[in-house]
Amino acid sequence: MKYENETRIIVAVDCIIFGFDGTDYKLLLIQRGFAPEKEKWSLMGGFLKPDESLDEAANRVLKELTGLENLYLEQMHVFSDPNREVVERTIAVAYVSLIDIQQYKEKINDKYHAQWFTMKELPKLIFDHEDMVNMAKSRLRYKAALHPILFELLPERFTLPYLQALYESLYETKIDKRNFTRKVLSTKMLIKEDKKDKSSSKKGAFYYHLDKSKYQEEFQTVLNFIPKNDMPTSND
Amino acid sequence: MKYENETRIIVAVDCIIFGFDGTDYKLLLIQRGFAPEKEKWSLMGGFLKPDESLDEAANRVLKELTGLENLYLEQMHVFSDPNREVVERTIAVAYVSLIDIQQYKEKINDKYHAQWFTMKELPKLIFDHEDMVNMAKSRLRYKAALHPILFELLPERFTLPYLQALYESLYETKIDKRNFTRKVLSTKMLIKEDKKDKSSSKKGAFYYHLDKSKYQEEFQTVLNFIPKNDMPTSND
């Protein structure tokens, strides 16, 4: 049995993968392997198959193009302008993930052609992929002001200056160090280690790691790391 | 030009329309007009056409089925389980709107077969429409705890007890009246009128209306009308 007279449309998934390298936010891109726009820079994308859900498609596409598996991918928004694609009408469901660059660095670079780009120096992207990235960035700013989601971008061990840079870079603002430290430590999500990182200063900065159970517990509480004047809006 | 070998899939839109009648949250439903599941209760749904965006499709479908126009419809989530539909694979993009029941009451009931149901007494819905409603309700609870979006559900003039009932009903909790009044008035979004509503008590309660410009301005600020213990989580 089939619906008569209804239009059938190609459905794509596109994955926006954010990372942080200690200074800058980065985006994982790939050179598109087929026409049109072959060899232009693109988000990790592919088409929905008959027997898979969109979540499954996003995971499959990401694995095929980068080797990355078992990432947390969150559905963000469907882009559906009738003219967004040049070949044939295609709607695209955008997915977002935050990953620790260090952990996946070699995995990605060894076998695949995906490449990290600094957010400030992105190449021109195909179709409406720039709109997708902009929406993802706004939503990240909004959500990260409320919940500790940026911790997904951290390496196993990190210093407080590293954590502060993670927030400062996203909001393109300077945050008062003493205030930030006090607020972050008051969440009790961080466990201090004995060792110091001495790579950035003579005095050094203690390493911390995340208390995973506390992090899970606190994930839904509303944070206030961001000064009120720098708070993004949900329409940002 | 066309993509070869790719699957084309039917894309539906389904609209979740919430209202509030002073006591209960309500959902607008319609009896499905075609097979399968003909005459079963359904969200307002239809299929995406070749020349329209999803936003346009959602607006068209809603107008065709209820007569409602120019509502603010927000895209929520795509439901894509390969077996969610019985006739033929269909992915469904769910949209949500909040409307003032009073304003649209007669418009809807006169010409169309759409009907308001109390959220606590919903009939069985077709396909995965119950999942859509549950997700919409959770997201509403989450968002309304942070932003004054519930004000979209209010009639032109309303009393503070009416406003409090709007919050208490959504969170299924009792809120301390004095605290609530103080917090709400401190937003400066409400303008007090001279007249009282005496329908619910002898003493009566003053009518208020929204200061629209202040409301726009404050829309993105984070509220705290809801006591911390009753705060929903974004996974709720």
GROMACS .gro file of C-alpha atoms in nm:
model
  472
    1MET     CA    1   0.000   0.000   0.000
    2LYS     CA    2   0.122   0.350  -0.083
    3TYR     CA    3  -0.003   0.704  -0.050
    4GLU     CA    4  -0.115   0.828  -0.390
    5ASN     CA    5  -0.021   1.165  -0.534
    6GLU     CA    6   0.216   1.258  -0.253
    7THR     CA    7   0.562   1.394  -0.321
    8ARG     CA    8   0.861   1.190  -0.210
    9ILE     CA    9   1.169   1.388  -0.121
   10ILE     CA   10   1.535   1.311  -0.058
   11VAL     CA   11   1.626   1.348   0.310
   12ALA     CA   12   1.987   1.425   0.406
   13VAL     CA   13   2.162   1.438   0.742
   14ASP     CA   14   2.445   1.685   0.807
   15CYS     CA   15   2.667   1.665   1.115
   16ILE     CA   16   2.815   1.969   1.287
   17ILE     CA   17   3.108   1.851   1.500
   18PHE     CA   18   3.260   2.106   1.737
   19GLY     CA   19   3.594   2.073   1.915
   20PHE     CA   20   3.815   2.299   2.129
   21ASP     CA   21   4.196   2.299   2.116
   22GLY     CA   22   4.270   2.505   2.426
   23THR     CA   23   4.248   2.837   2.244
   24ASP     CA   24   3.992   2.816   1.967
   25TYR     CA   25   3.671   2.642   1.879
   26LYS     CA   26   3.708   2.418   1.576
   27LEU     CA   27   3.473   2.259   1.329
   28LEU     CA   28   3.526   1.926   1.153
   29LEU     CA   29   3.479   1.950   0.776
   30ILE     CA   30   3.527   1.725   0.479
   31GLN     CA   31   3.579   1.773   0.107
   32ARG     CA   32   3.263   1.657  -0.063
   33GLY     CA   33   3.325   1.341  -0.263
   34PHE     CA   34   3.060   1.372  -0.534
   35ALA     CA   35   2.896   1.623  -0.769
   36PRO     CA   36   2.766   1.885  -0.744
   37GLU     CA   37   3.014   2.093  -0.545
   38LYS     CA   38   3.266   1.808  -0.555
   39GLU     CA   39   3.580   1.885  -0.351
   40LYS     CA   40   3.419   2.188  -0.187
   41TRP     CA   41   3.421   2.195   0.195
   42SER     CA   42   3.112   2.050   0.356
   43LEU     CA   43   2.971   1.927   0.684
   44MET     CA   44   2.974   1.549   0.722
   45GLY     CA   45   2.662   1.461   0.525
   46GLY     CA   46   2.477   1.176   0.361
   47PHE     CA   47   2.130   1.051   0.269
   48LEU     CA   48   1.868   0.876   0.480
   49LYS     CA   49   1.817   0.511   0.378
   50PRO     CA   50   1.481   0.331   0.382
   51ASP     CA   51   1.547   0.115   0.686
   52GLU     CA   52   1.717   0.355   0.928
   53SER     CA   53   1.605   0.634   1.160
   54LEU     CA   54   1.765   0.978   1.130
   55ASP     CA   55   1.975   0.914   1.442
   56GLU     CA   56   2.105   0.595   1.284
   57ALA     CA   57   2.176   0.775   0.956
   58ALA     CA   58   2.371   1.051   1.131
   59ASN     CA   59   2.582   0.794   1.315
   60ARG     CA   60   2.644   0.589   1.001
   61VAL     CA   61   2.742   0.893   0.792
   62LEU     CA   62   2.980   1.017   1.060
   63LYS     CA   63   3.142   0.675   1.089
   64GLU     CA   64   3.179   0.638   0.713
   65LEU     CA   65   3.338   0.980   0.668
   66THR     CA   66   3.553   1.015   0.981
   67GLY     CA   67   3.576   0.680   1.156
   68LEU     CA   68   3.415   0.835   1.464
   69GLU     CA   69   3.171   0.608   1.646
   70ASN     CA   70   2.936   0.622   1.941
   71LEU     CA   71   2.937   1.000   1.965
   72TYR     CA   72   2.645   1.176   2.122
   73LEU     CA   73   2.472   1.342   1.827
   74GLU     CA   74   2.177   1.568   1.897
   75GLN     CA   75   1.916   1.650   1.635
   76MET     CA   76   1.905   2.028   1.592
   77HIS     CA   77   1.682   2.146   1.306
   78VAL     CA   78   1.558   2.059   0.958
   79PHE     CA   79   1.657   2.292   0.675
   80SER     CA   80   1.394   2.283   0.404
   81ASP     CA   81   1.413   2.581   0.171
   82PRO     CA   82   1.292   2.440  -0.164
   83ASN     CA   83   1.599   2.586  -0.337
   84ARG     CA   84   1.866   2.498  -0.081
   85GLU     CA   85   2.009   2.221  -0.300
   86VAL     CA   86   2.094   2.257  -0.667
   87VAL     CA   87   2.050   1.902  -0.800
   88GLU     CA   88   1.716   1.798  -0.663
   89ARG     CA   89   1.496   1.902  -0.375
   90THR     CA   90   1.652   1.772  -0.055
   91ILE     CA   91   1.565   1.853   0.304
   92ALA     CA   92   1.853   1.829   0.550
   93VAL     CA   93   1.835   1.735   0.917
   94ALA     CA   94   2.127   1.890   1.105
   95TYR     CA   95   2.288   1.708   1.398
   96VAL     CA   96   2.536   1.853   1.646
   97SER     CA   97   2.810   1.692   1.852
   98LEU     CA   98   3.078   1.821   2.090
   99ILE     CA   99   3.397   1.617   2.111
  100ASP     CA  100   3.733   1.627   2.284
  101ILE     CA  101   3.973   1.696   1.997
  102GLN     CA  102   4.268   1.528   2.170
  103GLN     CA  103   4.089   1.199   2.210
  104TYR     CA  104   3.994   1.169   1.846
  105LYS     CA  105   4.281   1.352   1.678
  106GLU     CA  106   4.477   1.059   1.546
  107LYS     CA  107   4.175   0.847   1.476
  108ILE     CA  108   4.045   1.109   1.236
  109ASN     CA  109   4.366   1.216   1.067
  110ASP     CA  110   4.505   0.873   0.995
  111LYS     CA  111   4.256   0.721   0.758
  112TYR     CA  112   4.012   0.990   0.658
  113HIS     CA  113   4.007   1.324   0.484
  114ALA     CA  114   3.813   1.513   0.747
  115GLN     CA  115   3.993   1.820   0.874
  116TRP     CA  116   3.956   2.057   1.172
  117PHE     CA  117   3.913   2.427   1.094
  118THR     CA  118   3.929   2.713   1.343
  119MET     CA  119   3.581   2.867   1.369
  120LYS     CA  120   3.725   3.209   1.291
  121GLU     CA  121   3.882   3.085   0.968
  122LEU     CA  122   3.624   2.861   0.810
  123PRO     CA  123   3.641   2.805   0.435
  124LYS     CA  124   3.335   2.872   0.221
  125LEU     CA  125   3.086   2.591   0.275
  126ILE     CA  126   2.844   2.434   0.027
  127PHE     CA  127   2.468   2.500   0.014
  128ASP     CA  128   2.325   2.635   0.342
  129HIS     CA  129   2.587   2.470   0.562
  130GLU     CA  130   2.698   2.808   0.692
  131ASP     CA  131   2.345   2.873   0.822
  132MET     CA  132   2.356   2.537   0.995
  133VAL     CA  133   2.687   2.619   1.162
  134ASN     CA  134   2.561   2.960   1.273
  135MET     CA  135   2.248   2.813   1.426
  136ALA     CA  136   2.452   2.546   1.601
  137LYS     CA  137   2.688   2.807   1.742
  138SER     CA  138   2.402   3.024   1.875
  139ARG     CA  139   2.234   2.728   2.034
  140LEU     CA  140   2.560   2.617   2.190
  141ARG     CA  141   2.608   2.964   2.341
  142TYR     CA  142   2.256   2.959   2.476
  143LYS     CA  143   2.271   2.608   2.621
  144ALA     CA  144   2.621   2.641   2.760
  145ALA     CA  145   2.512   2.945   2.959
  146LEU     CA  146   2.257   2.726   3.136
  147HIS     CA  147   2.412   2.379   3.156
  148PRO     CA  148   2.766   2.240   3.183
  149ILE     CA  149   2.765   2.098   2.828
  150LEU     CA  150   3.101   2.249   2.733
  151PHE     CA  151   3.266   1.993   2.960
  152GLU     CA  152   3.215   1.748   2.671
  153LEU     CA  153   3.489   1.940   2.489
  154LEU     CA  154   3.749   1.898   2.765
  155PRO     CA  155   4.037   1.653   2.767
  156GLU     CA  156   4.062   1.402   3.054
  157ARG     CA  157   4.273   1.644   3.266
  158PHE     CA  158   4.257   2.020   3.235
  159THR     CA  159   4.349   2.333   3.429
  160LEU     CA  160   4.117   2.610   3.543
  161PRO     CA  161   4.272   2.857   3.292
  162TYR     CA  162   4.196   2.601   3.017
  163LEU     CA  163   3.834   2.578   3.135
  164GLN     CA  164   3.806   2.956   3.150
  165ALA     CA  165   3.943   2.986   2.795
  166LEU     CA  166   3.673   2.740   2.685
  167TYR     CA  167   3.404   2.981   2.809
  168GLU     CA  168   3.579   3.303   2.708
  169SER     CA  169   3.633   3.184   2.355
  170LEU     CA  170   3.271   3.077   2.302
  171TYR     CA  171   3.130   3.406   2.432
  172GLU     CA  172   3.412   3.618   2.291
  173THR     CA  173   3.442   3.792   2.625
  174LYS     CA  174   3.681   3.818   2.919
  175ILE     CA  175   3.554   3.666   3.242
  176ASP     CA  176   3.683   3.772   3.585
  177LYS     CA  177   3.916   3.494   3.696
  178ARG     CA  178   3.838   3.497   4.067
  179ASN     CA  179   3.463   3.495   4.013
  180PHE     CA  180   3.484   3.222   3.753
  181THR     CA  181   3.702   3.002   3.974
  182ARG     CA  182   3.469   3.046   4.270
  183LYS     CA  183   3.158   2.962   4.068
  184VAL     CA  184   3.311   2.663   3.894
  185LEU     CA  185   3.450   2.512   4.215
  186SER     CA  186   3.120   2.569   4.395
  187THR     CA  187   2.953   2.321   4.156
  188LYS     CA  188   3.174   2.052   4.316
  189MET     CA  189   3.200   1.886   3.975
  190LEU     CA  190   3.580   1.915   3.961
  191ILE     CA  191   3.838   1.704   4.142
  192LYS     CA  192   4.179   1.861   4.196
  193GLU     CA  193   4.486   1.653   4.116
  194ASP     CA  194   4.831   1.668   4.278
  195LYS     CA  195   5.016   1.757   3.959
  196LYS     CA  196   5.053   2.092   3.792
  197ASP     CA  197   5.064   2.190   3.428
  198LYS     CA  198   5.373   2.411   3.394
  199SER     CA  199   5.357   2.457   3.018
  200SER     CA  200   5.190   2.800   3.026
  201SER     CA  201   5.346   2.963   3.334
  202LYS     CA  202   5.633   2.918   3.575
  203LYS     CA  203   5.400   2.893   3.873
  204GLY     CA  204   5.188   2.640   3.688
  205ALA     CA  205   4.821   2.550   3.728
  206PHE     CA  206   4.682   2.243   3.897
  207TYR     CA  207   4.516   1.980   3.685
  208TYR     CA  208   4.156   1.891   3.753
  209HIS     CA  209   3.934   1.616   3.627
  210LEU     CA  210   3.560   1.581   3.618
  211ASP     CA  211   3.365   1.400   3.890
  212LYS     CA  212   3.152   1.207   3.642
  213SER     CA  213   2.873   1.114   3.880
  214LYS     CA  214   2.846   1.470   4.014
  215TYR     CA  215   2.851   1.596   3.655
  216GLN     CA  216   2.559   1.370   3.559
  217GLU     CA  217   2.374   1.482   3.869
  218GLU     CA  218   2.432   1.851   3.813
  219PHE     CA  219   2.386   1.847   3.438
  220GLN     CA  220   2.035   1.990   3.450
  221THR     CA  221   2.096   2.256   3.710
  222VAL     CA  222   2.110   2.607   3.578
  223LEU     CA  223   2.460   2.754   3.586
  224ASN     CA  224   2.563   3.113   3.610
  225PHE     CA  225   2.921   3.113   3.488
  226ILE     CA  226   2.844   3.383   3.236
  227PRO     CA  227   2.812   3.746   3.352
  228LYS     CA  228   2.459   3.875   3.296
  229ASN     CA  229   2.564   4.128   3.032
  230ASP     CA  230   2.723   3.856   2.823
  231MET     CA  231   2.430   3.617   2.852
  232PRO     CA  232   2.323   3.513   2.506
  233THR     CA  233   1.957   3.500   2.412
  234SER     CA  234   1.783   3.201   2.265
  235ASN     CA  235   1.742   3.398   1.943
  236ASP     CA  236   2.105   3.495   1.935
  237MET     CA  237   1.953   1.644  -1.299
  238LYS     CA  238   1.873   1.399  -1.020
  239TYR     CA  239   2.060   1.201  -0.758
  240GLU     CA  240   2.075   0.839  -0.865
  241ASN     CA  241   2.001   0.546  -0.637
  242GLU     CA  242   1.887   0.761  -0.346
  243THR     CA  243   1.566   0.690  -0.159
  244ARG     CA  244   1.289   0.946  -0.170
  245ILE     CA  245   1.064   0.957   0.133
  246ILE     CA  246   0.730   1.115   0.220
  247VAL     CA  247   0.769   1.406   0.463
  248ALA     CA  248   0.478   1.501   0.689
  249VAL     CA  249   0.425   1.794   0.924
  250ASP     CA  250   0.225   1.756   1.245
  251CYS     CA  251   0.113   2.053   1.455
  252ILE     CA  252   0.082   2.044   1.833
  253ILE     CA  253  -0.144   2.333   1.939
  254PHE     CA  254  -0.164   2.407   2.311
  255GLY     CA  255  -0.422   2.626   2.479
  256PHE     CA  256  -0.522   2.706   2.840
  257ASP     CA  257  -0.880   2.761   2.956
  258GLY     CA  258  -0.815   2.907   3.302
  259THR     CA  259  -0.797   2.568   3.470
  260ASP     CA  260  -0.650   2.314   3.232
  261TYR     CA  261  -0.408   2.285   2.943
  262LYS     CA  262  -0.580   2.177   2.625
  263LEU     CA  263  -0.467   2.027   2.298
  264LEU     CA  264  -0.630   2.084   1.960
  265LEU     CA  265  -0.702   1.758   1.776
  266ILE     CA  266  -0.882   1.656   1.461
  267GLN     CA  267  -1.041   1.340   1.331
  268ARG     CA  268  -0.823   1.213   1.050
  269GLY     CA  269  -1.001   1.241   0.715
  270PHE     CA  270  -0.835   0.961   0.520
  271ALA     CA  271  -0.713   0.602   0.551
  272PRO     CA  272  -0.540   0.450   0.734
  273GLU     CA  273  -0.672   0.536   1.081
  274LYS     CA  274  -0.958   0.734   0.927
  275GLU     CA  275  -1.170   0.908   1.192
  276LYS     CA  276  -0.915   0.840   1.465
  277TRP     CA  277  -0.793   1.142   1.663
  278SER     CA  278  -0.480   1.302   1.528
  279LEU     CA  279  -0.263   1.609   1.548
  280MET     CA  280  -0.318   1.855   1.263
  281GLY     CA  281  -0.106   1.693   0.994
  282GLY     CA  282  -0.036   1.691   0.622
  283PHE     CA  283   0.235   1.630   0.366
  284LEU     CA  284   0.518   1.853   0.246
  285LYS     CA  285   0.470   1.971  -0.114
  286PRO     CA  286   0.752   2.017  -0.366
  287ASP     CA  287   0.751   2.397  -0.365
  288GLU     CA  288   0.712   2.484   0.002
  289SER     CA  289   0.939   2.491   0.306
  290LEU     CA  290   0.842   2.299   0.619
  291ASP     CA  291   0.734   2.623   0.792
  292GLU     CA  292   0.507   2.700   0.498
  293ALA     CA  293   0.367   2.347   0.500
  294ALA     CA  294   0.288   2.363   0.872
  295ASN     CA  295   0.107   2.694   0.827
  296ARG     CA  296  -0.086   2.569   0.523
  297VAL     CA  297  -0.193   2.246   0.697
  298LEU     CA  298  -0.307   2.431   1.006
  299LYS     CA  299  -0.508   2.677   0.800
  300GLU     CA  300  -0.669   2.403   0.592
  301LEU     CA  301  -0.773   2.200   0.896
  302THR     CA  302  -0.866   2.467   1.149
  303GLY     CA  303  -0.888   2.803   0.976
  304LEU     CA  304  -0.612   2.934   1.202
  305GLU     CA  305  -0.365   3.167   1.032
  306ASN     CA  306  -0.050   3.356   1.116
  307LEU     CA  307   0.021   3.161   1.431
  308TYR     CA  308   0.374   3.137   1.557
  309LEU     CA  309   0.468   2.776   1.487
  310GLU     CA  310   0.803   2.651   1.609
  311GLN     CA  311   0.977   2.350   1.461
  312MET     CA  312   1.038   2.098   1.739
  313HIS     CA  313   1.174   1.762   1.621
  314VAL     CA  314   1.164   1.510   1.338
  315PHE     CA  315   1.021   1.168   1.415
  316SER     CA  316   1.177   0.910   1.186
  317ASP     CA  317   1.136   0.557   1.314
  318PRO     CA  318   1.116   0.347   0.996
  319ASN     CA  319   0.800   0.178   1.126
  320ARG     CA  320   0.618   0.479   1.269
  321GLU     CA  321   0.366   0.486   0.983
  322VAL     CA  322   0.175   0.183   0.856
  323VAL     CA  323   0.114   0.271   0.489
  324GLU     CA  324   0.449   0.383   0.366
  325ARG     CA  325   0.766   0.517   0.524
  326THR     CA  326   0.701   0.876   0.630
  327ILE     CA  327   0.912   1.103   0.846
  328ALA     CA  328   0.718   1.365   1.042
  329VAL     CA  329   0.837   1.710   1.145
  330ALA     CA  330   0.652   1.822   1.458
  331TYR     CA  331   0.565   2.189   1.509
  332VAL     CA  332   0.437   2.351   1.830
  333SER     CA  333   0.221   2.655   1.890
  334LEU     CA  334   0.071   2.820   2.198
  335ILE     CA  335  -0.254   3.007   2.148
  336ASP     CA  336  -0.508   3.199   2.351
  337ILE     CA  337  -0.812   2.971   2.340
  338GLN     CA  338  -1.059   3.258   2.387
  339GLN     CA  339  -0.935   3.445   2.084
  340TYR     CA  340  -0.970   3.153   1.848
  341LYS     CA  341  -1.261   2.964   2.003
  342GLU     CA  342  -1.537   3.058   1.767
  343LYS     CA  343  -1.314   3.071   1.464
  344ILE     CA  344  -1.225   2.706   1.512
  345ASN     CA  345  -1.561   2.564   1.615
  346ASP     CA  346  -1.772   2.726   1.348
  347LYS     CA  347  -1.643   2.579   1.027
  348TYR     CA  348  -1.401   2.304   1.115
  349HIS     CA  349  -1.397   1.973   1.295
  350ALA     CA  350  -1.099   2.043   1.516
  351GLN     CA  351  -1.172   2.002   1.887
  352TRP     CA  352  -1.000   2.101   2.213
  353PHE     CA  353  -0.923   1.819   2.457
  354THR     CA  354  -0.811   1.859   2.816
  355MET     CA  355  -0.452   1.732   2.842
  356LYS     CA  356  -0.552   1.499   3.126
  357GLU     CA  357  -0.825   1.339   2.914
  358LEU     CA  358  -0.672   1.293   2.571
  359PRO     CA  359  -0.819   1.027   2.344
  360LYS     CA  360  -0.591   0.763   2.193
  361LEU     CA  361  -0.389   0.923   1.914
  362ILE     CA  362  -0.269   0.771   1.586
  363PHE     CA  363   0.087   0.658   1.511
  364ASP     CA  364   0.349   0.820   1.739
  365HIS     CA  365   0.147   1.137   1.801
  366GLU     CA  366   0.144   1.068   2.173
  367ASP     CA  367   0.525   1.074   2.177
  368MET     CA  368   0.513   1.408   1.997
  369VAL     CA  369   0.272   1.553   2.252
  370ASN     CA  370   0.483   1.425   2.542
  371MET     CA  371   0.799   1.577   2.400
  372ALA     CA  372   0.620   1.906   2.337
  373LYS     CA  373   0.490   1.912   2.694
  374SER     CA  374   0.836   1.846   2.842
  375ARG     CA  375   0.995   2.113   2.629
  376LEU     CA  376   0.722   2.358   2.723
  377ARG     CA  377   0.785   2.291   3.093
  378TYR     CA  378   1.155   2.341   3.043
  379LYS     CA  379   1.128   2.659   2.838
  380ALA     CA  380   0.851   2.814   3.047
  381ALA     CA  381   1.070   2.780   3.356
  382LEU     CA  382   1.327   3.005   3.187
  383HIS     CA  383   1.129   3.244   2.967
  384PRO     CA  384   0.784   3.406   2.984
  385ILE     CA  385   0.647   3.202   2.691
  386LEU     CA  386   0.329   3.097   2.874
  387PHE     CA  387   0.204   3.454   2.834
  388GLU     CA  388   0.117   3.351   2.476
  389LEU     CA  389  -0.164   3.145   2.628
  390LEU     CA  390  -0.325   3.435   2.815
  391PRO     CA  391  -0.634   3.626   2.711
  392GLU     CA  392  -0.606   4.003   2.661
  393ARG     CA  393  -0.692   4.073   3.027
  394PHE     CA  394  -0.624   3.832   3.310
  395THR     CA  395  -0.595   3.826   3.687
  396LEU     CA  396  -0.294   3.718   3.893
  397PRO     CA  397  -0.477   3.404   4.017
  398TYR     CA  398  -0.539   3.317   3.649
  399LEU     CA  399  -0.169   3.361   3.573
  400GLN     CA  400  -0.073   3.153   3.874
  401ALA     CA  401  -0.309   2.875   3.766
  402LEU     CA  402  -0.134   2.879   3.427
  403TYR     CA  403   0.197   2.794   3.597
  404GLU     CA  404   0.056   2.561   3.861
  405SER     CA  405  -0.129   2.354   3.606
  406LEU     CA  406   0.174   2.309   3.378
  407TYR     CA  407   0.403   2.204   3.663
  408GLU     CA  408   0.132   2.018   3.853
  409THR     CA  409   0.240   2.193   4.171
  410LYS     CA  410   0.116   2.457   4.414
  411ILE     CA  411   0.312   2.781   4.412
  412ASP     CA  412   0.322   3.017   4.710
  413LYS     CA  413   0.092   3.306   4.617
  414ARG     CA  414   0.284   3.588   4.780
  415ASN     CA  415   0.617   3.480   4.632
  416PHE     CA  416   0.468   3.430   4.288
  417THR     CA  417   0.298   3.770   4.290
  418ARG     CA  418   0.617   3.942   4.399
  419LYS     CA  419   0.830   3.774   4.130
  420VAL     CA  420   0.580   3.833   3.852
  421LEU     CA  421   0.528   4.199   3.936
  422SER     CA  422   0.903   4.255   3.967
  423THR     CA  423   0.939   4.175   3.594
  424LYS     CA  424   0.739   4.495   3.528
  425MET     CA  425   0.576   4.320   3.233
  426LEU     CA  426   0.223   4.357   3.371
  427ILE     CA  427   0.004   4.666   3.374
  428LYS     CA  428  -0.269   4.679   3.639
  429GLU     CA  429  -0.617   4.788   3.528
  430ASP     CA  430  -0.884   4.968   3.733
  431LYS     CA  431  -1.141   4.692   3.703
  432LYS     CA  432  -1.175   4.375   3.902
  433ASP     CA  433  -1.288   4.030   3.802
  434LYS     CA  434  -1.546   3.931   4.064
  435SER     CA  435  -1.646   3.598   3.909
  436SER     CA  436  -1.426   3.383   4.134
  437SER     CA  437  -1.446   3.563   4.468
  438LYS     CA  438  -1.642   3.834   4.646
  439LYS     CA  439  -1.333   4.045   4.698
  440GLY     CA  440  -1.239   4.005   4.332
  441ALA     CA  441  -0.900   4.023   4.165
  442PHE     CA  442  -0.769   4.310   3.957
  443TYR     CA  443  -0.728   4.261   3.587
  444TYR     CA  444  -0.385   4.304   3.432
  445HIS     CA  445  -0.266   4.319   3.076
  446LEU     CA  446   0.073   4.268   2.924
  447ASP     CA  447   0.310   4.556   2.852
  448LYS     CA  448   0.397   4.429   2.504
  449SER     CA  449   0.718   4.625   2.461
  450LYS     CA  450   0.846   4.526   2.804
  451TYR     CA  451   0.747   4.167   2.728
  452GLN     CA  452   0.951   4.166   2.405
  453GLU     CA  453   1.241   4.319   2.590
  454GLU     CA  454   1.232   4.074   2.878
  455PHE     CA  455   1.154   3.769   2.674
  456GLN     CA  456   1.508   3.637   2.679
  457THR     CA  457   1.584   3.704   3.043
  458VAL     CA  458   1.588   3.402   3.265
  459LEU     CA  459   1.289   3.387   3.498
  460ASN     CA  460   1.261   3.218   3.833
  461PHE     CA  461   0.888   3.182   3.886
  462ILE     CA  462   0.924   2.814   3.953
  463PRO     CA  463   1.053   2.696   4.292
  464LYS     CA  464   1.387   2.515   4.254
  465ASN     CA  465   1.246   2.176   4.359
  466ASP     CA  466   0.985   2.190   4.088
  467MET     CA  467   1.226   2.297   3.815
  468PRO     CA  468   1.196   2.060   3.525
  469THR     CA  469   1.503   1.926   3.349
  470SER     CA  470   1.567   1.951   2.979
  471ASN     CA  471   1.537   1.570   2.963
  472ASP     CA  472   1.212   1.572   3.157
   0.00000   0.00000   0.00000
